[in-house]
Coordinates of C-alpha atoms in Angstrom, one line a residue:
M1 CA -26.0 4.3 -3.8
M2 CA -28.2 1.4 -2.6
I3 CA -26.1 -1.5 -1.4
K4 CA -27.9 -4.9 -1.7
H5 CA -25.3 -7.1 0.0
I6 CA -21.6 -7.3 0.8
N7 CA -19.5 -10.4 0.5
L8 CA -16.3 -10.9 2.6
H9 CA -13.8 -13.3 1.3
V10 CA -10.8 -14.3 3.5
I11 CA -8.2 -15.6 1.1
E12 CA -4.7 -17.0 1.5
M13 CA -1.9 -17.7 -1.0
P14 CA 1.7 -18.7 -0.6
L15 CA 4.4 -16.3 -1.8
K16 CA 6.7 -17.5 -4.6
Q17 CA 9.6 -16.6 -2.2
P18 CA 9.6 -15.4 1.4
F19 CA 9.5 -11.6 2.1
I20 CA 12.0 -11.0 4.9
T21 CA 12.5 -7.9 7.1
H22 CA 14.0 -7.5 10.6
L23 CA 10.4 -7.5 11.8
E24 CA 8.9 -10.5 10.1
K25 CA 9.3 -13.3 7.5
V26 CA 6.2 -13.6 5.4
S27 CA 5.9 -16.9 3.5
K28 CA 2.1 -16.9 2.9
R29 CA -0.3 -14.0 2.7
R30 CA -3.8 -13.9 4.1
G31 CA -6.2 -11.0 3.4
I32 CA -9.8 -10.0 3.0
I33 CA -11.5 -9.2 -0.3
V34 CA -14.6 -7.0 0.0
E35 CA -17.3 -7.3 -2.7
V36 CA -20.0 -4.6 -2.6
V37 CA -23.1 -5.3 -4.7
D38 CA -25.6 -2.7 -5.5
E39 CA -29.3 -3.1 -6.4
T40 CA -28.5 -3.5 -10.1
G41 CA -26.0 -6.2 -9.5
L42 CA -23.0 -4.0 -10.2
K43 CA -20.0 -4.9 -8.0
G44 CA -17.2 -2.9 -6.5
Y45 CA -14.1 -4.5 -5.0
G46 CA -11.7 -3.5 -2.1
E47 CA -9.1 -5.3 -0.1
A48 CA -8.1 -5.2 3.6
V49 CA -4.3 -5.3 3.6
A50 CA -3.6 -6.0 7.3
F51 CA -1.2 -8.9 8.1
T52 CA -2.0 -12.0 10.2
T53 CA 0.0 -10.6 13.1
P54 CA 0.3 -6.9 14.1
W55 CA 3.9 -6.4 13.0
Y56 CA 3.2 -3.5 10.6
T57 CA 0.3 -1.8 12.4
E58 CA -2.0 -2.8 15.2
E59 CA -4.6 -4.2 12.8
T60 CA -4.7 -7.8 11.7
V61 CA -6.7 -9.9 9.3
Q62 CA -8.8 -11.1 12.3
T63 CA -9.5 -7.6 13.7
C64 CA -10.4 -6.3 10.2
F65 CA -12.8 -9.2 9.7
H66 CA -14.4 -8.4 13.0
M67 CA -14.7 -4.7 12.3
L68 CA -16.1 -5.3 8.8
K69 CA -18.6 -8.1 9.7
D70 CA -19.8 -6.8 13.1
V71 CA -19.5 -3.1 12.9
L72 CA -18.9 -1.3 9.6
V73 CA -20.8 -3.5 7.1
P74 CA -24.0 -3.8 9.3
Q75 CA -24.2 -0.1 9.7
L76 CA -23.5 0.5 6.0
L77 CA -26.3 -1.9 5.0
K78 CA -28.8 -0.1 7.3
E79 CA -28.3 3.3 5.7
M80 CA -28.5 4.9 2.3
I81 CA -24.9 5.9 1.5
T82 CA -25.0 8.4 -1.4
S83 CA -21.2 8.3 -2.1
P84 CA -17.8 7.1 -0.9
R85 CA -17.4 10.6 0.7
A86 CA -20.6 10.1 2.6
F87 CA -19.2 6.8 3.9
H88 CA -16.2 8.6 5.5
K89 CA -18.4 11.2 7.0
R90 CA -20.7 8.6 8.5
F91 CA -18.0 6.4 10.0
H92 CA -15.7 9.2 11.2
P93 CA -16.8 8.6 14.9
I94 CA -15.4 5.0 14.7
R95 CA -11.8 5.4 15.8
R96 CA -8.9 4.3 13.6
N97 CA -9.3 0.7 12.1
H98 CA -8.0 2.3 8.9
M99 CA -7.4 -0.9 7.0
A100 CA -10.9 -2.2 7.6
K101 CA -12.4 1.2 6.6
A102 CA -10.1 1.3 3.5
A103 CA -11.4 -2.0 2.2
L104 CA -14.9 -0.6 2.1
D105 CA -13.7 2.8 0.8
M106 CA -11.9 1.0 -2.1
A107 CA -15.0 -1.1 -2.9
L108 CA -17.3 1.9 -2.9
C109 CA -14.9 4.0 -5.0
D110 CA -14.7 1.2 -7.5
L111 CA -18.5 0.8 -7.6
E112 CA -19.0 4.6 -8.0
A113 CA -16.6 4.8 -10.9
K114 CA -18.3 1.8 -12.6
K115 CA -21.7 3.5 -12.1
Q116 CA -20.3 6.5 -13.9
D117 CA -18.8 4.3 -16.5
I118 CA -15.3 5.7 -16.2
P119 CA -11.9 4.3 -15.1
L120 CA -11.2 4.6 -11.4
W121 CA -8.0 6.5 -12.0
Q122 CA -9.8 9.1 -14.0
W123 CA -12.7 9.3 -11.4
L124 CA -10.0 10.0 -8.8
G125 CA -8.4 12.8 -10.9
G126 CA -5.4 11.0 -12.2
V127 CA -3.4 12.5 -15.1
N128 CA -0.6 10.0 -15.8
Q129 CA -1.9 6.8 -17.4
Q130 CA 1.6 5.3 -17.4
V131 CA 3.1 5.0 -13.9
P132 CA 6.8 4.2 -13.2
A133 CA 7.3 1.0 -11.2
G134 CA 9.6 0.2 -8.3
V135 CA 10.2 -3.0 -6.4
V136 CA 11.1 -4.1 -2.9
V137 CA 14.0 -6.5 -2.2
A138 CA 13.7 -8.3 1.1
A139 CA 16.2 -11.1 1.2
D140 CA 18.2 -12.8 4.0
S141 CA 21.7 -12.1 2.5
A142 CA 23.5 -9.6 0.2
E143 CA 24.1 -12.4 -2.3
A144 CA 20.3 -13.1 -2.5
A145 CA 19.5 -9.4 -2.7
I146 CA 21.9 -8.9 -5.6
I147 CA 20.5 -11.8 -7.5
Q148 CA 17.0 -10.4 -7.1
I149 CA 18.0 -6.9 -8.2
H150 CA 19.6 -8.3 -11.3
Q151 CA 16.3 -10.0 -12.2
Y152 CA 14.3 -6.8 -11.5
V153 CA 16.6 -4.5 -13.5
D154 CA 16.3 -6.9 -16.4
Q155 CA 12.5 -6.6 -16.1
G156 CA 12.7 -2.9 -16.4
Y157 CA 12.1 -1.7 -12.8
E158 CA 13.3 1.9 -12.3
R159 CA 13.8 1.8 -8.5
V160 CA 14.7 -0.7 -5.9
K161 CA 14.0 -0.5 -2.2
I162 CA 16.3 -2.3 0.2
K163 CA 15.3 -3.4 3.7
V164 CA 17.9 -2.3 6.2
S165 CA 18.5 -2.4 10.0
P166 CA 21.5 -1.4 12.2
E167 CA 22.8 -5.0 11.8
R168 CA 22.4 -5.0 8.0
D169 CA 23.0 -1.6 6.4
I170 CA 26.5 -0.3 5.5
D171 CA 28.0 -3.5 4.2
L172 CA 24.8 -4.5 2.5
L173 CA 24.4 -1.2 0.7
K174 CA 28.1 -1.0 -0.2
R175 CA 28.0 -4.4 -1.9
I176 CA 24.8 -3.5 -3.8
R177 CA 25.9 -0.1 -4.9
A178 CA 29.2 -1.6 -6.1
K179 CA 27.2 -3.8 -8.4
F180 CA 24.6 -1.2 -9.4
P181 CA 26.4 2.2 -9.4
D182 CA 23.6 4.1 -11.3
L183 CA 20.5 2.4 -10.0
D184 CA 17.9 4.4 -8.0
I185 CA 18.0 2.9 -4.5
M186 CA 16.2 3.7 -1.3
A187 CA 16.6 2.2 2.1
D188 CA 13.6 1.1 4.2
A189 CA 14.3 0.8 7.9
N190 CA 10.8 0.0 9.3
S191 CA 11.7 1.9 12.5
A192 CA 14.9 -0.1 13.2
Y193 CA 17.0 2.9 14.3
T194 CA 17.0 5.5 17.1
L195 CA 18.6 8.9 17.3
E196 CA 21.5 7.1 19.0
D197 CA 22.3 5.7 15.6
I198 CA 22.7 9.1 14.0
D199 CA 26.3 8.4 12.8
K200 CA 25.1 5.3 11.0
L201 CA 22.2 7.2 9.4
V202 CA 24.5 10.0 8.3
A203 CA 26.9 7.4 6.8
L204 CA 24.1 6.1 4.6
G205 CA 24.5 9.3 2.6
Q206 CA 27.6 7.9 0.9
F207 CA 25.4 5.6 -1.2
N208 CA 23.4 8.4 -2.9
L209 CA 20.1 7.0 -1.8
L210 CA 16.8 8.4 -3.0
M211 CA 15.6 8.4 0.6
I212 CA 15.7 6.6 4.0
E213 CA 12.2 5.4 4.8
Q214 CA 10.9 5.5 8.4
P215 CA 14.2 5.1 10.2
L216 CA 12.8 6.0 13.6
G217 CA 9.8 5.1 15.7
V218 CA 6.6 4.0 14.1
D219 CA 4.6 6.8 15.7
D220 CA 7.3 9.5 15.7
I221 CA 7.4 12.8 13.9
V222 CA 9.4 15.0 16.3
D223 CA 12.6 12.9 16.2
H224 CA 12.4 12.6 12.5
A225 CA 12.4 16.3 12.2
E226 CA 15.6 16.5 14.3
L227 CA 17.1 13.7 12.1
Q228 CA 16.2 15.5 8.8
Q229 CA 18.1 18.5 9.9
K230 CA 21.3 16.4 10.4
V231 CA 21.2 14.2 7.3
E232 CA 21.4 15.2 3.7
T233 CA 19.5 12.1 2.5
P234 CA 15.7 12.8 2.3
I235 CA 13.7 11.2 5.1
C236 CA 10.5 9.5 4.0
L237 CA 7.7 8.9 6.5
D238 CA 5.6 5.8 6.3
E239 CA 4.1 4.4 9.5
S240 CA 4.0 7.8 11.1
I241 CA 1.5 9.1 8.6
V242 CA -1.9 7.7 9.5
T243 CA -4.1 10.7 9.2
F244 CA -4.3 14.0 7.4
H245 CA -3.4 15.7 10.7
D246 CA -0.2 13.6 10.9
A247 CA 0.8 14.7 7.4
E248 CA 0.1 18.4 8.3
S249 CA 2.2 18.0 11.5
A250 CA 5.1 16.4 9.7
I251 CA 5.2 19.2 7.1
K252 CA 5.0 21.9 9.7
L253 CA 7.9 20.3 11.7
G254 CA 10.0 19.6 8.7
A255 CA 10.1 15.9 9.6
C256 CA 10.5 14.6 6.0
Q257 CA 11.0 15.5 2.4
V258 CA 9.0 12.5 1.1
M259 CA 5.9 10.6 2.2
N260 CA 4.9 7.0 1.4
L261 CA 1.1 6.8 0.9
K262 CA -0.5 3.4 1.5
I263 CA -4.2 3.3 1.0
G264 CA -4.8 0.8 3.8
R265 CA -2.7 2.7 6.3
V266 CA -4.5 6.0 5.9
G267 CA -8.0 4.6 5.6
G268 CA -8.8 4.6 1.9
L269 CA -8.4 6.1 -1.5
L270 CA -10.1 9.4 -0.6
P271 CA -8.0 10.1 2.5
A272 CA -4.9 9.2 0.5
K273 CA -5.8 11.7 -2.2
Q274 CA -6.4 14.4 0.5
I275 CA -2.8 13.8 1.8
H276 CA -1.5 13.7 -1.7
D277 CA -3.1 17.1 -2.4
L278 CA -1.6 18.5 0.8
C279 CA 1.9 17.2 -0.1
L280 CA 1.6 18.5 -3.7
H281 CA 0.8 22.0 -2.3
N282 CA 3.7 22.0 0.1
G283 CA 6.4 20.5 -2.2
I284 CA 6.6 17.1 -0.5
K285 CA 7.2 14.2 -2.8
V286 CA 4.9 11.2 -2.6
W287 CA 5.0 7.7 -3.8
C288 CA 2.7 4.6 -3.4
G289 CA 3.9 1.9 -1.0
G290 CA 3.1 -1.8 -1.2
M291 CA 1.8 -4.2 1.3
I292 CA 2.4 -7.6 -0.5
E293 CA -1.1 -7.1 -1.9
F294 CA -3.3 -9.3 -4.1
G295 CA -4.5 -7.9 -7.4
I296 CA -7.4 -5.8 -6.2
S297 CA -5.4 -3.6 -3.9
R298 CA -2.6 -3.5 -6.5
A299 CA -5.2 -2.1 -9.0
H300 CA -6.2 0.5 -6.5
N301 CA -2.6 1.4 -5.9
L302 CA -2.2 1.9 -9.7
A303 CA -5.2 4.2 -9.8
L304 CA -3.8 6.3 -6.9
S305 CA -0.4 6.5 -8.5
T306 CA -1.8 8.3 -11.6
L307 CA -2.3 11.5 -9.5
E308 CA -0.1 14.5 -10.4
G309 CA 2.1 14.3 -7.3
F310 CA 3.3 10.7 -7.7
S311 CA 6.6 11.6 -9.5
M312 CA 8.6 8.7 -7.8
P313 CA 8.3 5.0 -8.7
G314 CA 6.0 3.2 -6.3
D315 CA 5.8 -0.4 -5.2
L316 CA 3.9 -1.4 -8.3
S317 CA 5.5 -4.7 -9.2
S318 CA 3.9 -7.2 -11.5
S319 CA 1.4 -9.7 -10.1
S320 CA 4.0 -12.4 -10.9
R321 CA 6.4 -10.8 -8.3
F322 CA 4.6 -12.6 -5.5
W323 CA 1.9 -14.9 -7.0
E324 CA 1.9 -17.9 -9.3
E325 CA -1.7 -16.8 -10.2
D326 CA -3.4 -13.6 -9.0
I327 CA -7.1 -13.1 -8.4
I328 CA -7.5 -10.5 -11.2
T329 CA -7.3 -10.8 -14.9
P330 CA -5.3 -9.7 -16.8
A331 CA -2.5 -9.8 -14.3
I332 CA -0.8 -6.5 -13.6
E333 CA 2.4 -6.4 -15.6
V334 CA 5.4 -4.1 -15.7
V335 CA 6.5 -3.3 -19.2
N336 CA 9.7 -1.2 -19.9
G337 CA 9.6 0.0 -16.3
K338 CA 6.0 1.2 -16.4
V339 CA 2.5 0.0 -15.5
T340 CA -0.4 1.3 -17.7
A341 CA -3.7 2.1 -16.0
P342 CA -6.6 0.4 -17.8
M343 CA -9.4 2.2 -19.6
K344 CA -12.2 -0.1 -18.5
P345 CA -14.6 1.3 -15.9
G346 CA -13.7 1.0 -12.2
I347 CA -10.4 -0.7 -11.3
G348 CA -10.3 -1.9 -14.9
F349 CA -9.5 -5.5 -14.1
D350 CA -11.9 -8.5 -14.0
I351 CA -12.0 -10.9 -11.0
N352 CA -10.8 -14.4 -11.7
E353 CA -13.7 -16.0 -9.9
K354 CA -12.3 -19.5 -10.2
R355 CA -9.0 -18.5 -8.6
L356 CA -10.8 -16.4 -5.9
E357 CA -12.8 -19.5 -5.0
E358 CA -9.7 -21.7 -4.9
V359 CA -7.9 -19.4 -2.4
T360 CA -10.9 -18.5 -0.2
V361 CA -10.7 -20.0 3.3
L362 CA -13.8 -18.2 4.7
K363 CA -16.7 -16.4 3.1
E364 CA -19.5 -14.3 4.7
K365 CA -22.5 -12.8 2.8
L366 CA -24.1 -9.9 4.7
N367 CA -27.5 -8.8 3.4
R368 CA -29.3 -5.5 3.7
I369 CA -31.6 -5.7 6.8

């Protein structure tokens, strides 16, 4: 795999409506598109999904851009990388910076699948071309949340995730469940609780939730293990699972029954597949989480979600969920509650070059030395 040059596009687009959690209100999204070009002109695409400020993880758009431009890409361009797996082996000594690494991993995996002339999801080992879709509701009131849910149910979404916190949980979920008695609902806490809130977390069981996602500390596994012993509702770990070792530790301690896999958080498609395989072997359910992505990352999420262990609907909403116009064509679309993985090579979607140019705020071209 001889890489000729790599383009970094910093892009920014406004959301159609704000995405609100107890941690942050996101009204516009900035990210980095990585375009890897080989000696034949074939292109692979990845996306760095960090946010502008470090409210989800310590990485930001700015830190990812620095790592890509000044560290990862220059080293990659100096060497002959034979495969995406060789990339991970070579860059293992560089600590963390998973979202920056994931952007390159995604682009290299896309490129490799295109070189082999097969869809990325098949190259990865996927078995389910049709993937069930879920959606996140992050509104500033119960009334607004209910309106959003009605819209998503009408569009065929099979699962809804509600953002909760100690200040907004019991009453919010009671009102939503009253309106939607049979809907699959999960609660996402983004680490808003502690073990002192055990009574509240136990009380959430009355709403027949699919799971409670990351209720405790962002880097915690031990307290989650204690919590899972005391609540009937399955605990799902998100931010706590950054490495394969984290996943192993969580399973050994009984810290969860479900894991949310995000490609950016764990460092790429290949690390995500390794964790998926571990969970499948140990009977832990997995699903693919979203990061308010643009179309390229969304396409990679779709490919990952075709793997055998992804039995639960992921955050695979239509492109129109967030964007007036996405940067891929055709746009990703949920039909009858499902998203179908494309049969074209690689991610299976074309890049809307005109739209990409319109939303690019900074571009760097890095050539082989």
